[in-house]
PDB file of C-alpha atoms in Angstrom:
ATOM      1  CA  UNK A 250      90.797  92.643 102.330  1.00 87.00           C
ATOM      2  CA  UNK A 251      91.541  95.637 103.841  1.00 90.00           C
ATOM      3  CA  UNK A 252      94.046  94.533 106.358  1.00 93.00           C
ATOM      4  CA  UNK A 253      97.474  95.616 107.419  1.00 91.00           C
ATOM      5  CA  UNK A 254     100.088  93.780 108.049  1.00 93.00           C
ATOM      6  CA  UNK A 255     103.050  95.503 110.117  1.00 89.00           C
ATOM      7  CA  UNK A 256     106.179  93.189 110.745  1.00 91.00           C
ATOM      8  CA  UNK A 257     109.192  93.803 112.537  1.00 89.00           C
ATOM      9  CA  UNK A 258     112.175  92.746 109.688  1.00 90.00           C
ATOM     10  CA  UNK A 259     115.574  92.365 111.619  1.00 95.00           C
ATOM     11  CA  UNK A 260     113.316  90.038 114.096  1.00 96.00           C
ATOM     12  CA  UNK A 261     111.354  88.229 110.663  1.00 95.00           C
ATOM     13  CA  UNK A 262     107.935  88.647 112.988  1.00 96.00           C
ATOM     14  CA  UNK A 263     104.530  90.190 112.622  1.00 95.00           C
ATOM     15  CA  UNK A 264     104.430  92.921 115.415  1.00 90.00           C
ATOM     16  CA  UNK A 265     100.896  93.618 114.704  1.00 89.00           C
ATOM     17  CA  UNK A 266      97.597  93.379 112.240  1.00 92.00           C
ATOM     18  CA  UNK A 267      95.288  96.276 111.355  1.00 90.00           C
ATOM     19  CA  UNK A 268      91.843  95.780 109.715  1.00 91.00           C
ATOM     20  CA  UNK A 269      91.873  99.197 108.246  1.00 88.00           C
ATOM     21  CA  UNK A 270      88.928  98.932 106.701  1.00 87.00           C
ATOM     22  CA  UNK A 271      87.206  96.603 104.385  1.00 88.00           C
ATOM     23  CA  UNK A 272      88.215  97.873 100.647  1.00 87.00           C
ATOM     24  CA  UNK A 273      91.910  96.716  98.816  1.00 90.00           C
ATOM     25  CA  UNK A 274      94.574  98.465 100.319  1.00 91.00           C
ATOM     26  CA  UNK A 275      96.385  99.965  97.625  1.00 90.00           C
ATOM     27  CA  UNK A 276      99.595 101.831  98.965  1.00 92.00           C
ATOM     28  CA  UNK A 277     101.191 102.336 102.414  1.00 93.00           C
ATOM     29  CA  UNK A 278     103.453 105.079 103.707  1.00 95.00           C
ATOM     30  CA  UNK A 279     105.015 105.637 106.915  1.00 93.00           C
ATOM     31  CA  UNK A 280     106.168 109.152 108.635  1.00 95.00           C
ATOM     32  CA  UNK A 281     109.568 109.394 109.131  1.00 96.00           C
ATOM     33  CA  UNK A 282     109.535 109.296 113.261  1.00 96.00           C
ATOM     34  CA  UNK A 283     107.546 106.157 112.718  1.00 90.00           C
ATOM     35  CA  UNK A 284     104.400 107.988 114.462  1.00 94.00           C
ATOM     36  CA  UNK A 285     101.792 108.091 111.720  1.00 95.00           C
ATOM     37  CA  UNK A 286     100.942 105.305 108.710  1.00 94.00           C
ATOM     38  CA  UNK A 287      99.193 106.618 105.474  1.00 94.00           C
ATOM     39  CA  UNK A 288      97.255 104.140 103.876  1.00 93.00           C
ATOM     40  CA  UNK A 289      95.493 104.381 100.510  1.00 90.00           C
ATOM     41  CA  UNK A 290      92.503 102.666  99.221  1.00 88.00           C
ATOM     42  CA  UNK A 291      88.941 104.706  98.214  1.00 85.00           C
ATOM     43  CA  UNK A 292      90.294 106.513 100.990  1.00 88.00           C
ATOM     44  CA  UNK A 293      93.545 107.664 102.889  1.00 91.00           C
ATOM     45  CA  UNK A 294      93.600 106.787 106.199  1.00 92.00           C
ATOM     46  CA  UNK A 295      96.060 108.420 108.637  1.00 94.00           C
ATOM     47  CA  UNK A 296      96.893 105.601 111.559  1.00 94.00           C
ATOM     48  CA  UNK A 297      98.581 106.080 114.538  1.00 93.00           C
ATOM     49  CA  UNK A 298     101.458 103.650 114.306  1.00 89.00           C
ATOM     50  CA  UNK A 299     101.060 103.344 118.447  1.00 88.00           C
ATOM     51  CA  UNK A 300      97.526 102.658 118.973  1.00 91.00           C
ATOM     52  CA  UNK A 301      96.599 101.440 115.700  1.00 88.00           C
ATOM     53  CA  UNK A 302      93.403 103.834 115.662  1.00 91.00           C
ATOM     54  CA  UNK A 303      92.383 106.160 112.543  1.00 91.00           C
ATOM     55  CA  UNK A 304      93.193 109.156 113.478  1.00 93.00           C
ATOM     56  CA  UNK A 305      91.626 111.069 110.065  1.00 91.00           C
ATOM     57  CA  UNK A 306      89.794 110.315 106.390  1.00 90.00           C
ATOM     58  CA  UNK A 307      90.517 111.350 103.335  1.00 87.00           C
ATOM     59  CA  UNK A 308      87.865 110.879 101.095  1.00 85.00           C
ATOM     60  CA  UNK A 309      88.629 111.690  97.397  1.00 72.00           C
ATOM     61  CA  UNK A 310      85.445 110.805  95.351  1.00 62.00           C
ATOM     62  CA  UNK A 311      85.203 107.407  93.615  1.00 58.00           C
ATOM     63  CA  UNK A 312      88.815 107.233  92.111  1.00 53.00           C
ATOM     64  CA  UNK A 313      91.126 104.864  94.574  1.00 53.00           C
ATOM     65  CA  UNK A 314      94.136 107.106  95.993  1.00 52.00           C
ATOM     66  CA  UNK A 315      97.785 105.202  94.805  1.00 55.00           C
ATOM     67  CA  UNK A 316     101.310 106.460  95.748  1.00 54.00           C
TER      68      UNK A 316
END
């Protein structure tokens, strides 16, 4: 559905939820310093991990991008 889900694990609670955008959500990667989120679907979307706002697109044609 298009939604992330980010959750804290040592606290087992959902810090926050992300309606990325409205296709599957195929892979998820996060930047070492915690700063940026890279998430895959018919298009990679770079996320500020702060704000929670796109910061760019990656559009790749029709093929879904997978990690």
């Amino acid at each position: 559905d298009g939604t992330l889900r980010l959750w804290d694990m040592r606290a087992e609670s959902l810090v926050r939820t992300l309606k990325i955008c409205d296709d599957e959500l195929h892979s998820v990667a996060i930047s070492p310093d915690g700063r940026m989120i890279a998430v895959g679907s018919t298009a990679v979307r770079l996320i500020d991990a702060m704000s929670g706002k796109v910061k760019s697109t990656l559009v790749g044609g029709r093929v879904a991008f997978q990690a």
